[in-house]
XYZ file of C-alpha atoms in Angstrom:
669
model
C 0.027 0.024 -0.195
C 1.117 3.693 -0.701
C 2.210 5.107 2.340
C 0.919 8.226 1.438
C -2.422 6.790 1.584
C -2.195 4.873 5.023
C -3.496 8.083 7.129
C -6.406 8.403 5.189
C -7.140 4.345 5.488
C -6.588 4.666 9.066
C -9.095 7.600 9.349
C -11.875 5.954 7.528
C -11.386 3.034 9.880
C -11.862 4.904 12.876
C -14.585 6.689 11.386
C -16.242 3.314 10.787
C -15.468 2.102 14.342
C -16.887 5.270 15.928
C -20.208 4.775 14.314
C -22.416 3.911 17.321
C -26.267 2.907 17.792
C -27.190 6.367 17.065
C -25.588 6.318 13.561
C -27.192 3.306 12.722
C -30.469 4.294 14.070
C -30.711 7.174 11.723
C -30.597 4.461 8.899
C -33.723 2.648 10.339
C -37.009 3.569 8.660
C -40.100 3.506 11.266
C -43.275 5.059 10.115
C -44.842 6.353 12.905
C -48.609 6.404 12.989
C -51.388 7.392 15.444
C -52.587 4.306 17.837
C -56.244 3.676 17.966
C -57.324 4.595 21.522
C -59.083 1.300 22.034
C -55.720 -0.363 21.671
C -53.399 1.918 23.804
C -53.636 5.232 25.777
C -51.406 7.369 27.867
C -52.424 9.739 30.658
C -50.499 11.899 33.024
C -50.382 14.319 35.593
C -47.803 17.505 35.485
C -47.104 20.600 37.479
C -46.183 22.347 34.041
C -48.701 24.820 33.152
C -49.097 27.382 29.891
C -48.858 30.306 32.491
C -48.319 30.610 36.071
C -46.436 31.723 39.217
C -45.808 30.826 42.675
C -45.221 33.054 45.524
C -44.168 33.041 49.128
C -46.246 34.434 51.976
C -45.219 32.806 55.207
C -46.992 35.249 57.484
C -50.174 35.699 55.328
C -53.431 35.031 57.274
C -55.326 34.279 54.202
C -53.508 32.227 51.017
C -55.077 33.512 47.659
C -54.944 31.040 44.718
C -56.320 32.037 41.295
C -57.146 29.434 38.822
C -57.519 30.316 35.248
C -59.169 27.414 33.257
C -59.740 27.471 29.412
C -62.282 24.680 27.804
C -62.755 23.899 24.307
C -66.483 22.607 24.800
C -69.608 24.611 25.946
C -69.694 22.320 28.734
C -66.812 20.173 30.756
C -66.487 18.213 33.934
C -63.776 19.139 36.094
C -62.362 17.325 39.677
C -61.077 19.828 41.784
C -59.262 19.041 44.856
C -57.878 21.055 47.795
C -55.413 19.182 50.316
C -53.696 20.388 53.420
C -50.382 19.713 53.907
C -49.414 16.591 56.263
C -46.679 18.746 57.803
C -49.049 20.889 59.876
C -49.194 18.111 62.540
C -52.784 19.225 63.654
C -52.232 22.803 63.491
C -54.987 24.920 61.965
C -54.639 25.113 58.153
C -54.377 28.755 56.972
C -57.655 30.299 55.564
C -57.888 30.046 51.894
C -59.608 32.247 48.880
C -59.947 30.200 45.798
C -60.535 32.107 42.897
C -61.943 30.277 39.702
C -62.263 31.936 36.212
C -63.793 29.911 33.718
C -64.411 30.755 29.870
C -67.324 28.084 29.392
C -69.875 25.902 31.592
C -67.906 23.512 33.817
C -69.489 20.862 36.441
C -67.152 20.532 39.216
C -66.634 17.784 41.820
C -64.999 19.561 44.382
C -63.530 18.540 47.642
C -61.570 20.807 50.527
C -61.519 18.640 53.777
C -60.842 20.611 57.027
C -59.879 23.646 55.276
C -61.452 26.907 55.904
C -62.376 28.194 52.786
C -63.321 31.149 50.703
C -64.700 30.921 47.136
C -64.844 33.667 44.077
C -66.668 32.258 41.024
C -69.324 33.041 38.340
C -72.108 31.007 39.428
C -73.738 31.243 35.889
C -70.603 29.208 34.589
C -69.317 27.207 37.554
C -72.004 24.223 38.763
C -70.937 22.565 42.139
C -72.383 19.028 42.137
C -72.534 19.539 45.757
C -72.511 22.806 47.540
C -69.202 23.736 48.880
C -68.645 24.438 52.475
C -67.321 27.462 51.929
C -67.851 31.542 52.366
C -68.670 32.904 49.044
C -66.953 36.119 47.666
C -68.636 37.875 44.662
C -66.344 38.311 41.385
C -65.937 41.577 40.157
C -66.990 42.409 36.454
C -63.137 42.341 35.078
C -62.239 40.377 32.026
C -58.635 40.626 32.068
C -56.235 38.386 33.721
C -54.102 41.431 34.990
C -57.431 43.144 36.403
C -58.624 40.090 38.489
C -54.773 39.265 39.872
C -54.932 43.185 41.024
C -58.498 42.471 42.674
C -57.371 39.123 44.115
C -54.252 40.789 45.454
C -56.391 43.464 47.651
C -57.821 40.134 49.595
C -54.522 38.857 50.657
C -51.186 37.667 49.350
C -51.300 35.528 46.160
C -49.701 32.197 46.750
C -50.259 30.656 43.432
C -51.761 31.400 39.769
C -51.952 29.328 37.002
C -53.489 29.019 33.206
C -54.816 25.351 32.560
C -55.962 24.533 29.270
C -58.974 22.032 29.340
C -57.848 20.114 32.673
C -59.964 17.102 33.909
C -58.665 17.305 37.453
C -56.959 19.518 39.585
C -54.943 19.069 43.100
C -53.686 22.110 45.045
C -51.583 21.342 47.593
C -51.777 24.086 50.634
C -49.281 24.564 53.195
C -46.470 22.697 51.662
C -42.840 23.670 50.773
C -43.868 25.270 47.318
C -40.263 24.719 45.685
C -41.068 21.108 44.746
C -43.828 18.778 43.919
C -45.057 16.150 45.228
C -43.184 13.728 42.972
C -39.891 16.027 43.401
C -36.847 14.064 45.061
C -35.945 15.844 48.249
C -32.419 16.571 49.864
C -30.814 16.333 46.591
C -30.151 20.149 46.104
C -31.233 23.586 47.755
C -34.642 24.924 46.409
C -34.411 28.339 44.827
C -36.120 31.027 46.853
C -39.424 32.226 46.212
C -40.317 35.792 44.889
C -42.695 37.553 47.233
C -45.212 38.558 44.518
C -46.791 36.328 41.857
C -46.392 37.251 38.336
C -47.466 35.474 35.628
C -45.044 33.882 33.310
C -45.084 31.744 30.412
C -44.433 27.820 30.584
C -44.119 27.408 34.646
C -43.335 24.844 36.641
C -46.053 25.082 39.627
C -43.855 22.598 41.829
C -45.209 21.006 44.998
C -48.302 23.523 44.878
C -50.227 21.920 41.734
C -50.838 19.047 39.846
C -53.214 18.492 37.189
C -54.510 15.891 34.364
C -55.326 16.985 30.686
C -58.598 15.665 29.648
C -57.122 14.772 26.198
C -54.545 11.671 26.409
C -51.247 11.828 25.003
C -50.555 11.338 21.326
C -49.459 7.675 21.061
C -47.745 6.403 17.828
C -46.604 3.183 16.699
C -44.635 1.518 13.760
C -42.668 -1.352 12.670
C -38.774 -1.417 12.454
C -38.445 -2.333 8.579
C -35.596 -4.814 7.941
C -35.439 -5.910 11.569
C -35.928 -9.300 12.455
C -36.258 -9.278 16.001
C -39.131 -10.527 17.918
C -39.779 -7.876 20.851
C -42.013 -5.040 21.071
C -40.964 -1.719 22.576
C -42.723 1.161 24.538
C -40.868 4.486 24.400
C -41.719 7.280 26.449
C -39.743 10.604 26.534
C -40.214 13.388 28.704
C -39.478 16.962 27.455
C -37.219 19.054 29.623
C -39.403 21.422 31.747
C -38.768 25.273 33.421
C -37.986 23.551 36.612
C -34.564 21.866 37.056
C -34.701 20.147 40.597
C -34.196 16.465 41.133
C -37.666 14.851 40.827
C -39.130 11.455 40.611
C -41.674 9.946 37.848
C -44.144 7.015 38.458
C -44.774 4.957 35.309
C -47.260 2.767 35.599
C -47.560 0.219 32.590
C -50.409 -2.129 31.681
C -49.854 -4.553 29.048
C -52.492 -7.174 27.785
C -52.587 -9.589 24.753
C -55.220 -12.283 23.808
C -51.989 -14.604 22.428
C -50.210 -14.540 25.787
C -47.920 -12.215 27.470
C -45.928 -9.865 25.163
C -42.237 -9.986 25.312
C -41.920 -6.198 25.777
C -38.985 -3.365 26.167
C -39.916 -0.221 28.214
C -37.455 2.525 27.130
C -37.696 5.935 29.329
C -35.909 8.858 28.530
C -35.807 11.991 30.191
C -33.697 15.214 31.597
C -30.851 14.214 33.886
C -32.480 15.098 36.824
C -35.383 12.682 36.837
C -35.429 9.249 38.564
C -38.109 6.680 37.708
C -40.401 4.145 39.719
C -41.923 1.415 37.703
C -45.119 -0.266 38.446
C -45.366 -2.942 35.797
C -47.896 -5.901 35.314
C -45.434 -7.815 33.295
C -42.003 -8.613 33.154
C -40.286 -6.514 30.841
C -36.721 -5.424 29.796
C -36.255 -1.918 31.149
C -34.010 0.831 29.518
C -33.761 4.114 31.314
C -31.779 7.559 31.770
C -30.872 8.148 35.376
C -32.028 5.910 38.145
C -34.901 3.671 38.269
C -36.710 1.558 40.854
C -39.388 -1.198 40.819
C -42.279 -0.036 43.027
C -42.145 -3.392 44.940
C -38.703 -2.835 45.970
C -38.600 1.062 45.877
C -35.491 1.333 48.029
C -33.484 -0.553 45.593
C -32.155 1.802 43.142
C -30.578 0.647 39.966
C -28.209 3.001 37.600
C -29.574 3.309 34.015
C -27.707 4.333 30.839
C -27.248 7.375 28.538
C -29.932 7.663 26.098
C -29.999 9.913 22.860
C -32.804 12.369 23.008
C -33.686 12.332 19.464
C -36.430 9.991 17.892
C -34.145 8.478 15.673
C -31.617 7.827 18.435
C -34.408 6.081 20.883
C -35.606 3.921 17.502
C -31.995 2.844 17.467
C -32.056 1.842 20.943
C -35.240 -0.313 20.351
C -33.245 -1.733 17.469
C -30.384 -2.761 19.425
C -32.468 -4.414 22.095
C -34.234 -6.519 19.152
C -37.456 -4.768 19.128
C -39.137 -5.321 15.605
C -42.378 -3.222 16.436
C -42.570 0.374 18.539
C -45.883 -0.434 19.900
C -46.047 2.980 21.630
C -43.846 6.075 21.211
C -45.202 9.057 23.333
C -43.254 12.636 23.859
C -44.648 14.213 27.119
C -44.301 17.210 28.976
C -42.301 16.851 32.542
C -44.968 14.680 34.327
C -45.182 13.278 38.057
C -47.240 10.163 37.087
C -47.466 8.467 33.816
C -50.043 5.722 33.204
C -49.470 3.513 29.958
C -52.272 0.996 28.619
C -51.638 -1.188 25.473
C -53.277 -4.123 24.279
C -50.680 -5.000 21.689
C -49.216 -8.196 20.359
C -46.153 -8.471 18.486
C -48.013 -9.592 15.569
C -50.775 -6.974 15.551
C -49.484 -4.653 12.913
C -50.077 -4.866 9.560
C -48.699 -3.152 6.603
C -51.107 -0.540 6.379
C -52.024 1.165 9.555
C -55.559 0.633 10.762
C -57.662 3.779 10.197
C -58.789 6.006 13.356
C -62.246 5.871 13.589
C -63.652 9.491 13.227
C -66.994 9.044 14.147
C -68.617 10.388 17.273
C -68.668 8.588 20.501
C -72.212 6.519 20.975
C -74.821 8.161 23.152
C -73.832 8.585 26.427
C -76.025 10.903 28.471
C -74.791 11.944 32.149
C -78.005 11.906 34.477
C -76.005 13.544 36.965
C -74.742 16.606 35.037
C -78.110 16.721 33.455
C -79.977 17.037 36.672
C -77.454 19.531 38.032
C -78.494 22.074 35.240
C -82.087 22.183 36.852
C -82.096 25.366 38.753
C -85.182 26.876 39.849
C -86.003 30.602 40.502
C -89.023 32.022 41.937
C -90.166 35.614 41.863
C -93.645 36.924 41.619
C -95.565 33.643 42.784
C -94.016 31.975 39.546
C -91.471 29.297 39.597
C -89.223 29.236 36.442
C -86.668 26.719 34.971
C -84.797 27.340 32.230
C -82.585 24.776 30.205
C -80.594 25.647 27.850
C -80.163 23.448 24.441
C -76.355 23.875 23.733
C -76.039 22.212 27.461
C -78.231 19.209 26.790
C -76.316 18.499 23.521
C -72.821 19.239 25.028
C -73.621 16.347 27.457
C -75.094 14.399 24.675
C -78.373 14.029 25.942
C -81.782 13.531 23.584
C -84.763 14.400 25.728
C -88.274 14.540 24.423
C -90.132 15.790 27.614
C -89.455 18.251 30.396
C -92.605 18.655 32.726
C -93.567 19.070 36.359
C -94.991 16.719 38.601
C -98.059 17.357 36.810
C -97.620 15.983 33.299
C -99.746 18.423 31.783
C -97.390 21.566 32.745
C -94.628 21.096 29.956
C -92.031 23.060 28.861
C -92.121 25.481 26.079
C -89.658 25.329 23.306
C -88.119 28.853 22.546
C -85.362 29.108 20.204
C -82.343 27.892 21.955
C -83.943 26.990 25.321
C -86.851 24.979 27.119
C -88.720 27.261 29.618
C -90.585 25.574 32.208
C -93.005 27.603 34.498
C -95.944 27.825 36.570
C -97.506 29.803 39.530
C -97.498 28.434 43.163
C -101.265 27.516 42.801
C -101.012 24.639 40.070
C -98.992 22.293 38.498
C -98.828 20.215 41.803
C -96.702 23.044 43.510
C -96.528 22.400 47.296
C -96.437 26.083 48.898
C -95.661 26.400 52.501
C -94.891 29.644 54.381
C -91.481 29.933 53.107
C -90.886 27.430 50.741
C -92.289 26.258 47.220
C -91.341 22.631 45.958
C -92.366 20.352 42.972
C -90.846 17.515 40.996
C -89.230 17.920 37.586
C -89.591 15.274 34.908
C -87.044 14.559 32.311
C -87.888 12.125 29.450
C -85.711 10.514 26.720
C -85.817 9.401 23.366
C -83.970 6.043 24.100
C -86.919 4.874 26.034
C -85.071 4.758 29.402
C -86.599 5.715 32.647
C -87.424 9.453 33.037
C -85.339 11.271 35.343
C -86.965 12.953 38.484
C -85.655 15.564 40.482
C -87.314 17.444 43.320
C -86.908 21.214 43.368
C -87.267 24.082 45.688
C -87.675 27.799 45.990
C -87.587 30.288 48.698
C -90.330 32.373 48.841
C -88.701 35.451 49.257
C -91.467 37.778 49.411
C -92.528 36.326 52.888
C -88.934 36.805 54.370
C -88.043 40.073 56.136
C -84.326 40.807 57.553
C -83.269 43.118 60.510
C -80.009 44.535 61.717
C -79.491 44.646 65.497
C -77.096 46.666 67.467
C -76.221 45.564 70.884
C -73.828 47.131 73.662
C -72.965 43.791 75.236
C -71.525 40.460 74.079
C -74.986 39.148 75.477
C -77.086 40.534 72.990
C -79.736 41.286 75.209
C -81.016 44.605 74.636
C -80.893 46.218 71.216
C -79.939 49.793 71.041
C -79.714 52.387 68.216
C -77.196 54.553 69.969
C -73.301 53.965 69.962
C -70.698 56.235 71.900
C -67.572 56.801 70.187
C -64.814 54.679 71.459
C -67.368 52.087 72.605
C -67.823 48.442 71.148
C -71.052 47.488 69.512
C -72.226 44.151 68.595
C -74.281 43.460 65.807
C -76.727 40.381 64.813
C -78.041 39.806 61.245
C -81.549 38.030 61.510
C -83.941 36.561 59.281
C -87.955 36.539 60.157
C -89.324 33.992 60.028
C -86.223 31.721 60.368
C -85.803 29.147 57.726
C -83.613 25.901 58.575
C -83.157 25.276 54.724
C -81.523 28.286 54.097
C -78.021 29.398 55.270
C -77.532 33.087 56.104
C -74.189 34.944 55.863
C -72.956 38.560 56.037
C -71.200 39.059 52.415
C -70.240 42.877 53.327
C -70.919 45.702 55.764
C -69.867 49.023 56.194
C -70.739 52.237 58.164
C -71.570 55.608 56.718
C -70.772 58.506 58.741
C -71.697 61.275 56.362
C -70.183 63.226 53.663
C -67.639 65.025 55.730
C -66.020 61.317 56.802
C -64.985 58.162 55.147
C -66.925 55.476 54.934
C -65.990 52.746 57.786
C -65.383 49.226 56.150
C -66.428 46.538 58.621
C -66.821 43.366 56.732
C -65.452 42.529 53.156
C -65.587 39.278 51.243
C -67.149 37.637 54.506
C -64.170 38.146 56.541
C -63.615 41.062 59.019
C -61.708 44.150 57.687
C -59.112 45.571 60.051
C -58.259 44.703 63.545
C -61.084 46.526 65.210
C -63.787 44.335 63.623
C -64.286 40.448 64.842
C -66.560 37.642 63.278
C -68.297 36.195 66.384
C -69.866 32.739 66.544
C -73.662 32.600 65.138
C -76.663 32.776 67.520
C -78.351 29.707 68.731
C -80.587 30.215 65.732
C -77.896 30.427 63.323
C -77.753 34.405 63.182
C -74.495 35.661 61.913
C -72.738 38.199 64.459
C -70.050 40.423 64.495
C -68.601 43.224 66.589
C -66.680 46.484 65.973
C -64.972 49.368 67.689
C -65.081 52.930 66.682
C -62.540 55.298 67.488
C -62.859 57.979 70.049
C -61.355 60.811 67.997
C -62.838 61.869 64.624
C -63.161 65.623 63.126
C -65.604 66.423 62.826
C -67.145 64.430 65.473
C -70.335 62.076 64.181
C -73.863 62.903 65.204
C -75.524 59.754 63.149
C -74.743 57.240 60.821
C -76.065 54.096 58.681
C -75.112 50.808 59.066
C -75.703 48.642 55.836
C -74.926 45.086 55.076
C -75.260 42.790 52.256
C -76.519 39.312 52.799
C -76.253 36.072 50.805
C -78.442 33.484 51.563
C -78.206 29.940 50.030
C -80.920 27.357 49.945
C -79.480 23.928 50.889
C -80.829 22.505 47.436
C -79.582 25.049 45.234
C -75.616 26.180 44.509
C -76.599 29.484 43.452
C -77.067 32.258 46.313
C -79.519 34.937 46.840
C -78.056 38.634 47.588
C -80.005 41.040 49.648
C -79.194 44.070 51.903
C -80.220 45.669 54.927
C -79.592 48.763 56.880
C -80.294 50.696 60.085
C -79.768 54.205 61.188
C -77.691 54.774 64.329
C -77.242 57.834 66.880
C -73.348 58.462 67.659
C -72.843 60.454 70.787
C -69.401 61.729 72.170
C -67.880 59.807 74.987
C -69.203 60.938 78.482
C -66.337 62.278 80.573
C -67.979 62.110 83.991
C -65.543 59.679 86.237
C -63.384 58.482 83.054
C -60.862 61.548 83.327
C -60.108 63.914 80.586
C -59.165 62.985 77.112
C -56.336 64.773 75.603
C -57.908 67.796 73.951
C -59.497 68.856 77.184
C -56.068 68.189 78.765
C -54.421 70.570 76.163
C -57.146 73.123 76.440
C -56.790 73.602 79.857
C -52.898 73.496 80.187
C -53.011 76.438 77.508
C -55.429 78.165 79.475
C -53.754 78.070 82.663
C -50.297 79.079 80.766
C -52.123 82.033 79.398
C -53.606 83.100 82.760
C -50.165 82.625 84.722
C -48.497 84.812 82.319
C -51.392 87.366 82.218
C -51.184 87.469 86.075
C -47.220 88.027 86.195
C -47.686 90.794 83.789
C -49.948 92.533 86.040
C -48.271 92.076 89.081
C -45.200 93.402 87.635
C -47.127 96.626 86.318
C -48.602 97.054 89.804
C -45.226 97.092 91.164
C -43.518 99.172 89.107
C -46.279 101.725 89.304
C -46.778 102.031 93.030
C -42.994 101.927 94.077
C -41.608 105.252 95.382
C -39.406 107.228 92.720
C -37.079 108.193 95.284
C -36.235 105.150 96.539
C -35.031 103.322 93.823
C -33.460 99.816 94.829
C -30.450 98.157 93.008
C -32.111 96.151 89.962
C -31.227 92.947 91.798
C -33.180 93.577 94.679
C -36.217 95.066 92.442
C -35.731 91.720 90.457
C -35.518 89.573 93.707
C -39.548 89.808 94.667
C -40.551 89.455 90.864
C -38.624 86.369 90.452
C -39.720 84.899 93.586
C -43.262 85.681 92.079
C -42.727 84.420 88.848
C -41.411 81.272 90.329
C -44.155 80.608 92.342
C -46.462 81.259 89.422
C -44.539 79.141 87.021
C -44.861 76.020 89.697
C -48.696 76.804 89.311
C -48.436 76.356 85.334
C -46.271 73.175 85.764
C -48.959 71.652 87.772
C -51.293 71.959 85.109
C -49.123 69.811 82.529
C -49.748 66.561 84.168
C -50.979 62.913 83.250
C -54.498 62.445 82.503
C -54.895 61.011 86.051
C -53.930 64.317 87.794
C -55.753 66.198 85.439
C -58.680 64.480 85.754
C -58.403 64.830 89.566
C -58.327 68.764 89.079
C -61.425 68.519 87.137
């Protein structure tokens, strides 16, 4: 061989030897096609959101969480759970204000066990399947996210805010270390310090604060590795890097089934270097992962993984190297905490032509529970009315043929885009008491199945009155219409007649002292406003109570005021509230100073008066002395000044006696 060509031959030989699996994988042809959902599906939960923020508020009395939920369908379902941290060790959890903003109608299955909760949402769009045990706050008529966040910040420190697109379930973890999610590994690195203000940013990791599951499953694709004589099927999951780079553990549950026997499978898991895996599989399989992994039944036994390529072709090459001839599922996911892979694959299931995906709509599957939750009666002017929108019924895939009261002759009217069912209190089988109106609604279906029945009730608001009572002691024995400045007032709101089926709450209260003084806010958002206001335990009859204290010094001194409260009534059978207002006139008097000592203005006035009198008296004595002394017997200036000095000293002592503590001033009076 020509020695001049020897270096070139060596270089070519080294290049050939350096070709790894990735280089060969680039030559492997595998036409990935979507998998029929009946044969395979991948669902997941994640902490990644399209927009979000998490802030630190360690001393906040009220934690504020804001959820912006975007749904593509006219009607959707959502599971929403608020979970208190296990680290609280039995201590009382923080109060929480949850603000829910939605763009479409949503039915919410809600849980918040043991959490003192305030809710703010649009009752026209958000329907809870069961009335939540929470204080409700009316949302302002804002439409932009920035305005809503500004309003929420007036209620308390915003701990988290997130925008979620079409979620099926959400879990908010309260009172935890917000810097890592439930699947985040602990003790590997110091968590970054959280900001003190929550500002929405794109593509955020919500950490330990929030987990959610998208409604739509991930896109799963499959293919046959052409020219490969292997006999195994590969399942490849690739996690894309997220905004959070802290160590975390991802749980992967794999369920494989095949009618011809157990498949010979390979599981390839590729993700960022800070991800470890816990695998729960129902079959034996070969496992190939990045980072460390463990099997669920042996969680403490970690196995070191491998260095895997982070490209499609590279991962296909790894499947080929492991003797896989079929890629039964290939999925790319955002950084997730829990992944569930279900596949009914067999190694001979793939045909040369991929099975077409059905494009027909799902078969009829009306949800009776959701349909009944749309039935919300309203009563006014001696008439009960129910409105059922047609687009809501269609979104639930329900086909109804009739909507009537208990009396089948009272049928709903078909009005363009809605069904309207109404009746007076005296017909259609209405049961009317002094305060409640009740009936039964019957919904019939085209499918021939049994009709749905729901008992409906309304509160007869025309027969109910509300009263504000002011009391001067916490015993609430004798009402008063007069309040003294500096005196504590005790307020009770009562409803007459009392109705056990209705819960009464104070939404807001304020005291108007006239045009020359600012309005005193007492209650806002069903919470005390300021340290001088306290929410008290309800009366034995359930009437809400609170107390407040007016400061003593007001300029000008008010003589009267108007105490006004907005009330929220919630019937137990309805998810929507009814709002009413009530007010009373108060006489306001200045404090009685007898036996209580002098207040500061009086002390200052007396002190100034005593000083002025002393000064005038000294001047008068000096004038008398200077005009009555003998001009022929002029004494030295020192001799003349001595008596005056003594006189002035005595007078100054008298003046000094008026500048004393309130107790001594009080004794002089």
